[in-house]
Short mmCIF file of C-alpha atoms in Angstrom, two decimals:
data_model
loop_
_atom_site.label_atom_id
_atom_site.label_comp_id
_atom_site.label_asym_id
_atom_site.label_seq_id
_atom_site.Cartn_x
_atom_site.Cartn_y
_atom_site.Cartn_z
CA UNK A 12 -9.59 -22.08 -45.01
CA UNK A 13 -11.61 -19.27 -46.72
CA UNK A 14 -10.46 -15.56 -47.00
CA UNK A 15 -13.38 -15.02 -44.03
CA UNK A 16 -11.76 -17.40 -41.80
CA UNK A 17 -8.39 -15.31 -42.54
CA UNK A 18 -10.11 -12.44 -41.81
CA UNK A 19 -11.34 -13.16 -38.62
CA UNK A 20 -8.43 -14.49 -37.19
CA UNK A 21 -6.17 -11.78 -38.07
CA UNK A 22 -9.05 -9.63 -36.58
CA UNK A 23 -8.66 -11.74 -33.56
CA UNK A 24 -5.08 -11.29 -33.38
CA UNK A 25 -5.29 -7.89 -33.48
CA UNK A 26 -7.90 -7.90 -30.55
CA UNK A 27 -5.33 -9.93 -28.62
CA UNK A 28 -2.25 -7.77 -30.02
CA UNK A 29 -4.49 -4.62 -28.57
CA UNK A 30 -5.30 -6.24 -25.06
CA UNK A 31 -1.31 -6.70 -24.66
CA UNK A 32 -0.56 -3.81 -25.18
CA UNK A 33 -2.70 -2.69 -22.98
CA UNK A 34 -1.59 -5.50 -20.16
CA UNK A 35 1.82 -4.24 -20.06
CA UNK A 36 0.65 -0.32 -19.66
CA UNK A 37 -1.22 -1.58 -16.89
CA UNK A 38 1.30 -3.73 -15.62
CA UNK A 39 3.66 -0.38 -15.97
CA UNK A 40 1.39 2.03 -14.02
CA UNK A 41 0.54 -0.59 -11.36
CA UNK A 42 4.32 -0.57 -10.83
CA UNK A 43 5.06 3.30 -10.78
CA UNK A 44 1.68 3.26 -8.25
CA UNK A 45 3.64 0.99 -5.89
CA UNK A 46 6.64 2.61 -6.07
CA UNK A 47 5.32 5.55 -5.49
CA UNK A 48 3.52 4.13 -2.44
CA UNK A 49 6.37 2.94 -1.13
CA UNK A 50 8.50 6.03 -1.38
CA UNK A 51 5.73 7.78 0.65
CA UNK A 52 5.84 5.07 2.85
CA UNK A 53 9.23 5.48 3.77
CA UNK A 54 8.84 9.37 4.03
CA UNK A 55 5.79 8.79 6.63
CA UNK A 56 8.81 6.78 8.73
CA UNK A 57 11.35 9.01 8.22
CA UNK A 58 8.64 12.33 9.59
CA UNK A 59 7.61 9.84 12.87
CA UNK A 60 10.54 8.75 13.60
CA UNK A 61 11.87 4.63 13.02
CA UNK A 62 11.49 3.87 16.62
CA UNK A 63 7.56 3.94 16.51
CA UNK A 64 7.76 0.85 14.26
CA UNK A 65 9.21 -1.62 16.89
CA UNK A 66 7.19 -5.08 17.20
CA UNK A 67 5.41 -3.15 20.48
CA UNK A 68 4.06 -0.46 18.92
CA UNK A 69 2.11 -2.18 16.53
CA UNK A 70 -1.69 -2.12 15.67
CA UNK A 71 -3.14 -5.31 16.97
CA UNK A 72 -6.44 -4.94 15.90
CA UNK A 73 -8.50 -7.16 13.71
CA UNK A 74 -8.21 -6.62 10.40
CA UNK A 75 -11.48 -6.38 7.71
CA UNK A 76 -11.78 -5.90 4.34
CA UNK A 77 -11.66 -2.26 3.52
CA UNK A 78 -12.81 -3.17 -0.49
CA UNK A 79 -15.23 -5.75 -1.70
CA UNK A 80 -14.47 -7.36 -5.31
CA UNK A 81 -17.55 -8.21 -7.90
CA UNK A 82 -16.53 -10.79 -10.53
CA UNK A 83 -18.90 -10.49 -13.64
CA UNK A 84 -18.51 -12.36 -17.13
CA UNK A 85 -14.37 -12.16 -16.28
CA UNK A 86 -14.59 -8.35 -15.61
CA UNK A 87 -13.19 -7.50 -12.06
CA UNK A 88 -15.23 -4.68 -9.94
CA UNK A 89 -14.52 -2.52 -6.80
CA UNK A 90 -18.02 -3.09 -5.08
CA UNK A 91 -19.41 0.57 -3.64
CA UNK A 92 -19.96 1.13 0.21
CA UNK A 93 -23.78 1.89 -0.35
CA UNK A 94 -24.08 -1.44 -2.43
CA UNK A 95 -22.47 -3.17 -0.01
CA UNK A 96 -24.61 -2.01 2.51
CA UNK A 97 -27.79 -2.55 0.54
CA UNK A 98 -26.39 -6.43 -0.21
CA UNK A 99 -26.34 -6.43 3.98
CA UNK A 100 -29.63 -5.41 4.56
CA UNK A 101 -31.24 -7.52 1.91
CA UNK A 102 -29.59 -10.15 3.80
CA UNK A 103 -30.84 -9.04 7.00
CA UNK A 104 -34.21 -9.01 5.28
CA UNK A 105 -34.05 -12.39 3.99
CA UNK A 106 -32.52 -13.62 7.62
CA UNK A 107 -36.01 -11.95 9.22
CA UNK A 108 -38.31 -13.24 6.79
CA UNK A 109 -37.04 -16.85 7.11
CA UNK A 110 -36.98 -16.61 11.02
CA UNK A 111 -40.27 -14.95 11.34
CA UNK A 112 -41.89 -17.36 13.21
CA UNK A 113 -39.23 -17.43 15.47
CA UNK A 114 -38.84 -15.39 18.66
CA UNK A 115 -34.99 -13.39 17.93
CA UNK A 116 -33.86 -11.55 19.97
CA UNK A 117 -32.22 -8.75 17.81
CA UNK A 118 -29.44 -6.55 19.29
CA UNK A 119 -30.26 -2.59 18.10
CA UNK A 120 -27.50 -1.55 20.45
CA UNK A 121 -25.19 -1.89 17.75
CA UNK A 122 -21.97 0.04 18.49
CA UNK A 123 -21.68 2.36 15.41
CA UNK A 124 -18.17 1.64 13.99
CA UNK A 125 -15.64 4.90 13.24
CA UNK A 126 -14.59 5.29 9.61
CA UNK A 127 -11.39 3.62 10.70
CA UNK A 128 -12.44 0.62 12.28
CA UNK A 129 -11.03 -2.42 10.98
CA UNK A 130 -8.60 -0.72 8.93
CA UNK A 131 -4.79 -1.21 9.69
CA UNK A 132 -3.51 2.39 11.36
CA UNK A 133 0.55 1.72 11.41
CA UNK A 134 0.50 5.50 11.42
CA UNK A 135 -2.03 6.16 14.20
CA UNK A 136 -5.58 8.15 13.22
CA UNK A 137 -3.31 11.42 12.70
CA UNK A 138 -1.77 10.43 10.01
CA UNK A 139 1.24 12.20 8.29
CA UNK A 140 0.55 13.22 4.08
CA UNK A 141 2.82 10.97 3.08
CA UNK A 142 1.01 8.04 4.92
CA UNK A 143 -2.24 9.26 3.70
CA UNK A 144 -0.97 9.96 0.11
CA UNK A 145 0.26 6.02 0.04
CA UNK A 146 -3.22 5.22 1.24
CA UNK A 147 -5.06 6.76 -1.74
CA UNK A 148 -2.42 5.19 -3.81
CA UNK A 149 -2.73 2.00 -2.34
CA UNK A 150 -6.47 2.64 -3.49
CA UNK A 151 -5.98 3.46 -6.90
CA UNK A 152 -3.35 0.85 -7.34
CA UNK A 153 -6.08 -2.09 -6.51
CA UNK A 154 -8.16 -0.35 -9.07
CA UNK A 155 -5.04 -1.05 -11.31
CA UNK A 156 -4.83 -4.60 -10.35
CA UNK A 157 -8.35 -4.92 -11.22
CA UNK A 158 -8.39 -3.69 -14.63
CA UNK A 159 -5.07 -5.58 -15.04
CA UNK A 160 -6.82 -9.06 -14.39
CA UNK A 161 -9.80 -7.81 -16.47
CA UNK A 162 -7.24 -7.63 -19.49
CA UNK A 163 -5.38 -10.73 -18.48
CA UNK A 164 -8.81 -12.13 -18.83
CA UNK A 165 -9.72 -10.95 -21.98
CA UNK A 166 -6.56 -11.86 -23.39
CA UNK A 167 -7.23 -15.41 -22.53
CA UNK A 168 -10.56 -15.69 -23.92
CA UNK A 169 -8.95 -14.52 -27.55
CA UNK A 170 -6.30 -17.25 -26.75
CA UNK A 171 -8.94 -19.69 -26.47
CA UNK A 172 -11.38 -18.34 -29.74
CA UNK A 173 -8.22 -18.84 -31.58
CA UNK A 174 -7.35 -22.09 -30.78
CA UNK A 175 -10.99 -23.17 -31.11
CA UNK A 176 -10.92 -21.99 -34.63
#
């Protein structure tokens, strides 16, 4: 081995020794965010009362994704509303040009969804602050998880340059 080789893979080690450290600060906020969830969770029961949770009184609608996820080059992405909506109506556009020739019968009645459809309401729409503060930290926690993978990622890829070498 030459003293460039050396050099490079202590470089590489300390890349890897970097992206560690910053797995396990990740990996320690992610679980503060959750408990912190959860303790607002269980103050949004305590303010409505335990006996609105019973097996009746439980939202039975379908559930959607509220968040899309983008994978690029191993790096993990929240995808926007307004690029999700532009991804549907290229889509739609694509869909129209291909059936062109074809008679469709398209439905422009389209019942315009409330900001809460799809998404799972244990609290009803008028939520408590505590249910709503778990919400936004629910949020920011899958931001969390995201950059968390991204690093687990990255740490794997210097696991592999250094093996290779």
């Amino acid at each position: 081995m030459t003293v460039q080789s050396i050099k490079q893979k202590n470089d590489l080690y300390l890349e890897k020794m970097e992206l560690t450290d910053k797995f396990v600060t990740l990996h320690e906020k992610l679980r503060n965010e959750l408990s912190l969830a959860s303790l607002c969770i269980s103050k949004a029961k305590t303010t409505h009362g335990i006996s609105l949770f019973s097996v009746n009184s439980f939202d039975t609608h379908d559930l959607e994704p509220s968040i899309r996820i983008e994978v690029d080059d191993g790096v993990f992405k929240v995808i926007k509303e307004d690029e999700e909506e532009k991804t549907k109506d290229e889509e739609k556009e694509s869909k129209e040009t291909k059936n062109s020739g074809e008679a469709e019968d398209v439905d422009d009645s389209e019942v315009k969804k409330s900001p809460f459809a799809g998404q799972f309401r244990p609290f009803g729409v008028l939520e408590s602050t505590a249910a709503k503060d778990a919400r936004k930290i629910y949020k920011s926690a899958i931001q969390t998880i995201l950059d968390l993978v991204s690093t687990q990622q990255s740490i794997l890829a210097k696991s592999r340059e250094l093996t290779a070498k």
